PDB file of C-alpha atoms in Angstrom:
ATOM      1  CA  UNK A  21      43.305  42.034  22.616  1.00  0.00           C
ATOM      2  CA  UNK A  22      41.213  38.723  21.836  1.00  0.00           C
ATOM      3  CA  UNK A  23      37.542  39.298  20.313  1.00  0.00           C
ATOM      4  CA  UNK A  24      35.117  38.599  22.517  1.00  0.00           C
ATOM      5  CA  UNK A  25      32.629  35.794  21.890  1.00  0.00           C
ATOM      6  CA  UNK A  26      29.301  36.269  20.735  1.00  0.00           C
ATOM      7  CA  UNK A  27      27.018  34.184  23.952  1.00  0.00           C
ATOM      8  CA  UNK A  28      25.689  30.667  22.623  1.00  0.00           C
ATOM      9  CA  UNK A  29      21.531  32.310  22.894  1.00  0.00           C
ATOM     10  CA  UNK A  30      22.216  35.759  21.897  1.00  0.00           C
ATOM     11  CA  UNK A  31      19.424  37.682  20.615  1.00  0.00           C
ATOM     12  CA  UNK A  32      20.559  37.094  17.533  1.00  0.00           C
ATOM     13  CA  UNK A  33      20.972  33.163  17.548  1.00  0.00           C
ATOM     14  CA  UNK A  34      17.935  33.194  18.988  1.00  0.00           C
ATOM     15  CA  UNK A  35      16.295  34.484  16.356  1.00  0.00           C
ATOM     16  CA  UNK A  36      17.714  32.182  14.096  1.00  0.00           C
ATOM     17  CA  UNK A  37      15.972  29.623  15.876  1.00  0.00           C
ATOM     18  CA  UNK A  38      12.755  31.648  16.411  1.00  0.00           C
ATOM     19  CA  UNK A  39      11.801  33.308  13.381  1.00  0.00           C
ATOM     20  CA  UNK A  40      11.123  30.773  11.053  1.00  0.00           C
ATOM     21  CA  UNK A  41       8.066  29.812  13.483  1.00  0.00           C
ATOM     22  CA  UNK A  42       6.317  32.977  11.686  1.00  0.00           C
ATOM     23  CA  UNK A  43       8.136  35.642  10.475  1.00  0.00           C
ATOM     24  CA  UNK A  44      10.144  33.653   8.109  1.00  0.00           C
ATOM     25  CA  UNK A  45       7.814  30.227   8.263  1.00  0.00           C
ATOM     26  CA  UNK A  46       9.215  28.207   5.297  1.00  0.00           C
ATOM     27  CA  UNK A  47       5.332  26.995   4.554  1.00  0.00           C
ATOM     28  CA  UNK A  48       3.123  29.734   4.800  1.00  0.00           C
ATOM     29  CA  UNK A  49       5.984  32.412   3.884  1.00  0.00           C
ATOM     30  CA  UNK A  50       8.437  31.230   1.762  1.00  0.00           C
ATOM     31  CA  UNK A  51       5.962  28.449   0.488  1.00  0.00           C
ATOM     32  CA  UNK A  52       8.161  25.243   0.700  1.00  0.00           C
ATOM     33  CA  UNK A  53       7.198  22.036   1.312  1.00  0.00           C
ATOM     34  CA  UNK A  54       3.709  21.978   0.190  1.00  0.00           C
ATOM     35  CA  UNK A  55       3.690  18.475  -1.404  1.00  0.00           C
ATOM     36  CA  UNK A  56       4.859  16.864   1.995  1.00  0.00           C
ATOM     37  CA  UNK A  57       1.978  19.034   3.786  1.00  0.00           C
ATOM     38  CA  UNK A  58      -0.923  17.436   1.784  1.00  0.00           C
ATOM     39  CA  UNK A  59       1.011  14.148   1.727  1.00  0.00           C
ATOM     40  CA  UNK A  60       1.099  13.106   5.818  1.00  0.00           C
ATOM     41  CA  UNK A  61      -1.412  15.447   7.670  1.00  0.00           C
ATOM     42  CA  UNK A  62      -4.232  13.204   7.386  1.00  0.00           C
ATOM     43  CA  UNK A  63      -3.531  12.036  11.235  1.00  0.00           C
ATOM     44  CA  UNK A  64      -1.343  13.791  13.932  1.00  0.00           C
ATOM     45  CA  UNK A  65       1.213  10.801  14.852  1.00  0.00           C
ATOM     46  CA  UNK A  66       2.922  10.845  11.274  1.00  0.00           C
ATOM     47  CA  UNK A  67       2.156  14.303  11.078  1.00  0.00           C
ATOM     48  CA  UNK A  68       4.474  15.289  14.151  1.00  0.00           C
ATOM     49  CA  UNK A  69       7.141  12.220  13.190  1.00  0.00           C
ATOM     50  CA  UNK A  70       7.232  13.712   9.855  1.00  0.00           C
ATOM     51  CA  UNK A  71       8.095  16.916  11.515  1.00  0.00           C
ATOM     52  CA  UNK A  72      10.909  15.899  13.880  1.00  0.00           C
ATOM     53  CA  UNK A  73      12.322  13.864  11.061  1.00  0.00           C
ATOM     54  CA  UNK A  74      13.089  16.747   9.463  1.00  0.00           C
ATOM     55  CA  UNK A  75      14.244  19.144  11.873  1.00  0.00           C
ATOM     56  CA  UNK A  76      16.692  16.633  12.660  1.00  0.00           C
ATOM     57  CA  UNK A  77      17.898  16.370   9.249  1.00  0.00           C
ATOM     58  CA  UNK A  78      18.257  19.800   8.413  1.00  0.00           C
ATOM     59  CA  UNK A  79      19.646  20.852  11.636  1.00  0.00           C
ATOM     60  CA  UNK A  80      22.286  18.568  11.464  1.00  0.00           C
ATOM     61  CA  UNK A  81      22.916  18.882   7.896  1.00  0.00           C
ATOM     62  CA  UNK A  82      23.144  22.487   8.094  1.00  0.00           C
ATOM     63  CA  UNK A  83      25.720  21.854  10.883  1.00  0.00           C
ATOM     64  CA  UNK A  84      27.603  19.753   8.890  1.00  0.00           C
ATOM     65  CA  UNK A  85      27.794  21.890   5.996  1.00  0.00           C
ATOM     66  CA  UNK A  86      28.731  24.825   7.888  1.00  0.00           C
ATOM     67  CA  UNK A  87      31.742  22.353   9.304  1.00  0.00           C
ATOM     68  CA  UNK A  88      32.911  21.806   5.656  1.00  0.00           C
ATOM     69  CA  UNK A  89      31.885  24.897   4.004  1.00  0.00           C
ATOM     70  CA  UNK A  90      35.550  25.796   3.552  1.00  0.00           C
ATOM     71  CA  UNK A  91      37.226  22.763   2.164  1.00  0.00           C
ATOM     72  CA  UNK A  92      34.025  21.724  -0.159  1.00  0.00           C
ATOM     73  CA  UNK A  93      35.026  22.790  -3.904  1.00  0.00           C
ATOM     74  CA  UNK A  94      32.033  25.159  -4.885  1.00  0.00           C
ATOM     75  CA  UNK A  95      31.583  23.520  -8.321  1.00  0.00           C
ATOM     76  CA  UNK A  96      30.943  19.873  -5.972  1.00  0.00           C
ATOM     77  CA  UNK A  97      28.968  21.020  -3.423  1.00  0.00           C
ATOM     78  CA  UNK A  98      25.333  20.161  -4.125  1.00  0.00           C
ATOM     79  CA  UNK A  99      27.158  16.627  -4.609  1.00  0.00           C
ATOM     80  CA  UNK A 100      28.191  17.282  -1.325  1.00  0.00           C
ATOM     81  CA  UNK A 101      25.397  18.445  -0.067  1.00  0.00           C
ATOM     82  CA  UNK A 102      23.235  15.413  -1.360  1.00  0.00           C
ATOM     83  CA  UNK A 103      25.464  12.731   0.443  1.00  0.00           C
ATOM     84  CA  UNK A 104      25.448  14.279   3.499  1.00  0.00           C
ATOM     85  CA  UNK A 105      21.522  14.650   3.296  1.00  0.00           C
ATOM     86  CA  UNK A 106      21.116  11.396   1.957  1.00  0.00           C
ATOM     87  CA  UNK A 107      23.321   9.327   4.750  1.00  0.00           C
ATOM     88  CA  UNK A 108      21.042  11.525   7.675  1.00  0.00           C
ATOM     89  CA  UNK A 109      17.600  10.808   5.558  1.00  0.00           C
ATOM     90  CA  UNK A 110      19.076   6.958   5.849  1.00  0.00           C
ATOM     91  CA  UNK A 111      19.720   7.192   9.693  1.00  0.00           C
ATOM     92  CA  UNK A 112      16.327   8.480  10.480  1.00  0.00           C
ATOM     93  CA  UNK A 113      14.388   5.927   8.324  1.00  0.00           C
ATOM     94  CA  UNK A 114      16.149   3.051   9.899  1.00  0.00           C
ATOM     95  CA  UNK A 115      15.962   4.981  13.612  1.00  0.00           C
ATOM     96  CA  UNK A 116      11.848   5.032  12.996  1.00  0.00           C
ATOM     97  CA  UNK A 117      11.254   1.322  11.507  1.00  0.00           C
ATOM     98  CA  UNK A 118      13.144   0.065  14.888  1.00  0.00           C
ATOM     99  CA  UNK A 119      11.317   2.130  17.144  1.00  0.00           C
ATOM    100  CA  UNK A 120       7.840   3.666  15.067  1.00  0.00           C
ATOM    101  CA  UNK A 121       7.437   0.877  12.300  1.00  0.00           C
ATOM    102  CA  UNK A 122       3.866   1.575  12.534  1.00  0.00           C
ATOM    103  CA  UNK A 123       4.220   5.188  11.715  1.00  0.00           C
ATOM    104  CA  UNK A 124       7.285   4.375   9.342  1.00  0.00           C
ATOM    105  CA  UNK A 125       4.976   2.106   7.270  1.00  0.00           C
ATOM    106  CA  UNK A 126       2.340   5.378   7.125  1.00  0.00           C
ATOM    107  CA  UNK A 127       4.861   7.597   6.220  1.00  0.00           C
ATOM    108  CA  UNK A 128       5.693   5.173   2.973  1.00  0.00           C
ATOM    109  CA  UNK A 129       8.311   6.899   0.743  1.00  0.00           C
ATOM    110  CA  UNK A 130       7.785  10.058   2.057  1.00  0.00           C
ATOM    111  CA  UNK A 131      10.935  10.055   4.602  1.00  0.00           C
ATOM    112  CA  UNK A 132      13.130   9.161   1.725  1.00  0.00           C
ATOM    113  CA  UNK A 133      11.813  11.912  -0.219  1.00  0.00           C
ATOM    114  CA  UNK A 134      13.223  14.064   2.496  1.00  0.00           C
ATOM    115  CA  UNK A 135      15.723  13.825   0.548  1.00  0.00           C
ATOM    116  CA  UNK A 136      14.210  16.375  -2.093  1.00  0.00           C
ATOM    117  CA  UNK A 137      12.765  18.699   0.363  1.00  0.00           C
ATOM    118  CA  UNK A 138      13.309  22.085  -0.626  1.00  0.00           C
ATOM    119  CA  UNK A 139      13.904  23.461   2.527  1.00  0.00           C
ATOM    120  CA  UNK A 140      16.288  21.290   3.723  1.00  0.00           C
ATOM    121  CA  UNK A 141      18.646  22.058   0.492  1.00  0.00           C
ATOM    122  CA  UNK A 142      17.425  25.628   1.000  1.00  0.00           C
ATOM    123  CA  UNK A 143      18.593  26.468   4.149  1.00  0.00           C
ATOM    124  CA  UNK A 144      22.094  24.927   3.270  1.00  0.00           C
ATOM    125  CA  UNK A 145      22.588  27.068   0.169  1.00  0.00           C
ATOM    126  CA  UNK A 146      21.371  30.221   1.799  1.00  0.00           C
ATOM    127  CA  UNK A 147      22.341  30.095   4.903  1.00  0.00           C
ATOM    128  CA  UNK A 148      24.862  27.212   6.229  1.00  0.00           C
ATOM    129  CA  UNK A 149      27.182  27.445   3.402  1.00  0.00           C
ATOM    130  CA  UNK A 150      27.660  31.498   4.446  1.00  0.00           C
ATOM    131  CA  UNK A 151      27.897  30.878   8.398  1.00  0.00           C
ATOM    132  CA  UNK A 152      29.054  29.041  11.719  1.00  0.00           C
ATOM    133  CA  UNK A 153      28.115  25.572  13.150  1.00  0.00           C
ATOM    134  CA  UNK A 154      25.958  26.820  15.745  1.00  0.00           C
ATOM    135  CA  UNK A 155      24.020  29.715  14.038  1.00  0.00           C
ATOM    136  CA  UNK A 156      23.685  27.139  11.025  1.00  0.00           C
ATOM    137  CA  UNK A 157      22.454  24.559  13.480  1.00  0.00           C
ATOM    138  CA  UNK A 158      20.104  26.617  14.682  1.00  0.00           C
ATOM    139  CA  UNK A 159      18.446  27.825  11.885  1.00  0.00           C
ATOM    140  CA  UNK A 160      18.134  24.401  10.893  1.00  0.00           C
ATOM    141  CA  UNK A 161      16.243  23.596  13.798  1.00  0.00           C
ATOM    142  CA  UNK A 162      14.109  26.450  13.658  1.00  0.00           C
ATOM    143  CA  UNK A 163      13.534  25.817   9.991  1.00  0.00           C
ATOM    144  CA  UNK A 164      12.575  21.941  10.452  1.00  0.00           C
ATOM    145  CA  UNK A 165      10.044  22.672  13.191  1.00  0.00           C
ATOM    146  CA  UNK A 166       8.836  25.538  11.976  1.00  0.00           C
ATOM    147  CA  UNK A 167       7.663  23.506   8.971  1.00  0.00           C
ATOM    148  CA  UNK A 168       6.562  20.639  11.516  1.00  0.00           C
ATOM    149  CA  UNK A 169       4.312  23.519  13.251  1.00  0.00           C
ATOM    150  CA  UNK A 170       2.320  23.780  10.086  1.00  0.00           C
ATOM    151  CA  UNK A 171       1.930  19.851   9.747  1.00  0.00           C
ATOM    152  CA  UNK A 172       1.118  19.740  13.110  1.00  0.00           C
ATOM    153  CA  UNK A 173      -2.042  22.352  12.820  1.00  0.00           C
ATOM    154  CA  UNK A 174      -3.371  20.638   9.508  1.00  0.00           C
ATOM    155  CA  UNK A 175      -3.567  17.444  11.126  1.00  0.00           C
ATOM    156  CA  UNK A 176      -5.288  18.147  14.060  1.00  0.00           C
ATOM    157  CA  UNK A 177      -8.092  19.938  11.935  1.00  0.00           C
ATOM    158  CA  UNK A 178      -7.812  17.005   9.401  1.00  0.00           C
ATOM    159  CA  UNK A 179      -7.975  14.157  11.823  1.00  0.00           C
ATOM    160  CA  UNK A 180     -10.046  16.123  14.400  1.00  0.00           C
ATOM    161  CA  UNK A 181     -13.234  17.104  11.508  1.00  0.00           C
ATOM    162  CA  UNK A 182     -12.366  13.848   9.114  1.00  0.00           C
ATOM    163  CA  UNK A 183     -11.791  11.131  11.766  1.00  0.00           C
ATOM    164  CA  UNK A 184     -13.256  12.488  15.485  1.00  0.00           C
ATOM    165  CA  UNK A 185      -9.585  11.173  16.660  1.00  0.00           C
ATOM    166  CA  UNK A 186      -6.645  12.715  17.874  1.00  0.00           C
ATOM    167  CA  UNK A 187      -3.798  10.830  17.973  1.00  0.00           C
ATOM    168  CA  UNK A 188      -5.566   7.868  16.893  1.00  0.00           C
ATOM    169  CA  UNK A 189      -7.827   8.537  20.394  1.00  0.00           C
ATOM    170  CA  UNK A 190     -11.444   9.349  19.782  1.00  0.00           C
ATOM    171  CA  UNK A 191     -12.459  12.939  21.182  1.00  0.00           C
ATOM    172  CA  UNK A 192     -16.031  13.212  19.927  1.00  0.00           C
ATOM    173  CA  UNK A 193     -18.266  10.837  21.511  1.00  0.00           C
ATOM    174  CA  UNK A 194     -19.980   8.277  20.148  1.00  0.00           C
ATOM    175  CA  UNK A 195     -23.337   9.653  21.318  1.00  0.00           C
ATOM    176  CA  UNK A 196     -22.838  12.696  18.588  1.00  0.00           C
ATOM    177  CA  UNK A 197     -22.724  10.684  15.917  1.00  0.00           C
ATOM    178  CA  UNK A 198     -25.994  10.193  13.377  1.00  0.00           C
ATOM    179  CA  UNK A 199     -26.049   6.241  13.556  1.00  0.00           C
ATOM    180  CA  UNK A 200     -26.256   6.343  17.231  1.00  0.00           C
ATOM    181  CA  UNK A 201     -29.123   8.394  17.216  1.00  0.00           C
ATOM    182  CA  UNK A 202     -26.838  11.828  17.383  1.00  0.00           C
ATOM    183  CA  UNK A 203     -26.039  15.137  14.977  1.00  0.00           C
ATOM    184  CA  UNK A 204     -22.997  14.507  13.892  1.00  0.00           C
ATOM    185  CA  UNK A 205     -21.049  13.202  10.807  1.00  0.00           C
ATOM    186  CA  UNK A 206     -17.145  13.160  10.366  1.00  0.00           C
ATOM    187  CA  UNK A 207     -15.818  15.205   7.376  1.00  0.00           C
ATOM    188  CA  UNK A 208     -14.795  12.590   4.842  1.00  0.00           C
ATOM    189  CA  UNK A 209     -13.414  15.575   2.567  1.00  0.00           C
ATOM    190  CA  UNK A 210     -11.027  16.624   5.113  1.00  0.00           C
ATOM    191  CA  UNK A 211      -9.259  12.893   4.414  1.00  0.00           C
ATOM    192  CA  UNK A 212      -8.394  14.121   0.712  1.00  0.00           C
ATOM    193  CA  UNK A 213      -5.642  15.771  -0.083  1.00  0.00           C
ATOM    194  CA  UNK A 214      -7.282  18.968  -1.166  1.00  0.00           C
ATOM    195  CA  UNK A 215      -8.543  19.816   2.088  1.00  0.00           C
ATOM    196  CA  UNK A 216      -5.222  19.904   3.817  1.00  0.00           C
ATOM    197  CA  UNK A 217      -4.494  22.733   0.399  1.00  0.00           C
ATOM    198  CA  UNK A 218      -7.496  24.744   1.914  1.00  0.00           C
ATOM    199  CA  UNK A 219      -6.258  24.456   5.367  1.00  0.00           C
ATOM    200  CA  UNK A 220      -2.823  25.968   4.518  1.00  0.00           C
ATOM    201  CA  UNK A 221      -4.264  28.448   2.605  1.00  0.00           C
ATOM    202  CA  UNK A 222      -6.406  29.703   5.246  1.00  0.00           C
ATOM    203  CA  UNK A 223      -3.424  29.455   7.660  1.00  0.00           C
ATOM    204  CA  UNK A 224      -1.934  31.931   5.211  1.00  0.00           C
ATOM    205  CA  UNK A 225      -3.890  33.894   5.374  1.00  0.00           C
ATOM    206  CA  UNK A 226      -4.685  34.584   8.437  1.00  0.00           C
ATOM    207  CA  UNK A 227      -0.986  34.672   9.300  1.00  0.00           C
ATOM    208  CA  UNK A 228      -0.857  37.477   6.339  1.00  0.00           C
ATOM    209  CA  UNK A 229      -3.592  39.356   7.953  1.00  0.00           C
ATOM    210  CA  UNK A 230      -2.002  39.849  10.865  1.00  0.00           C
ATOM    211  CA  UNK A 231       1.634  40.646   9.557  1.00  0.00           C
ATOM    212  CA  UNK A 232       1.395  43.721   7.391  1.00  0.00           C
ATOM    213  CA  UNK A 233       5.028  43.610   6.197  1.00  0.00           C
ATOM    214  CA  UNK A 234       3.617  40.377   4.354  1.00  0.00           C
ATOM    215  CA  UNK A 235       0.862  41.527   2.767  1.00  0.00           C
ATOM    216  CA  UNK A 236       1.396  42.803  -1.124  1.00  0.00           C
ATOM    217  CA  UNK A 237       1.235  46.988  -1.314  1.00  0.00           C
TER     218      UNK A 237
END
């Protein structure tokens, strides 16, 4: 009698997909990708390219890992595991200079160091080498945007408070401001660095404060 297949969105591949939104967030959990958080969250556009890049490389390369998990030699596979990285890191660079250049110029070297992201090499290590194609793919996907939802929140606050823009529209008015007579100032700290530390950090812990299986005993 044939084992019956396990549906394409079980509960369980769903998860996959799901929980690294918050339960498992590879940012403000597992603390990955830090660097790249402080490094393009100064406005939204490259913030939320940055973040699709990414979900498409890991999703895919999880998928593809998962494909060859069984015929890779296990004392080659990070070498492996680099090329096949390296050759999707490639395709999305050249996919956003002939459609984003604008945003592929902001992003400088930082797509190519997608290369190096932790998470991507981390979810193929712990989970795609160990599992199927579509589970793999999944938490891929899940992993990549769950990462992007964290860029995506630190540069609305940065570009919001530092620039009074949102996706490079302004949203305060020009009647707030102090040199047109107004109360307000934009935040030039929240343009540094730094500030997008503080922001994750408070993200923490908030997210913390409301998960008690997170919080230290």
């Amino acid at each position: 009698m044939s084992k019956e297949k396990e549906p394409i969105f079980s509960a369980k591949n769903f998860k996959y997909l799901t929980s690294p939104f918050s339960q498992n967030n590879p940012v403000i959990v597992q603390i990955l990708g830090i660097c790249s958080a402080l490094a393009v969250t100064v406005q939204l556009k490259p913030a939320i390219v940055m973040a699709l890049s990414v979900a498409v490389v890991t999703g895919f390369s999880n998928l593809v890992m998962s494909l060859l998990r069984k015929g890779v030699p296990s004392r080659i596979r990070i070498i492996v595991q680099l090329v096949v990285i390296a050759a999707l890191v490639i395709l999305v660079d050249q996919f956003l200079k002939a459609y984003v250049y604008d945003v592929s110029k902001q992003l400088s070297v930082y797509v190519g160091l997608i290369i190096t992201n932790c998470i991507v090499m981390g979810r193929v290590e712990a989970f795609a080498l160990g599992n199927k194609p579509w589970p793999a793919f999944l938490d891929g996907i899940g992993n990549g945007l769950g990462y992007g939802c964290i860029l995506v929140i630190v540069a609305f606050f940065r570009e919001l408070l530092g620039s009074g823009t949102l996706y490079g529209y302004q949203i305060i008015p020009e009647s707030w401001y102090a040199a047109n007579g107004g109360f307000y100032s934009n935040n030039g700290l929240m343009l540094f660095p730094p500030m997008a530390l503080i922001i994750v950090g408070c993200i923490i812990w908030a997210h913390r404060s409301h998960n008690k299986d997170l919080q230290e005993k």
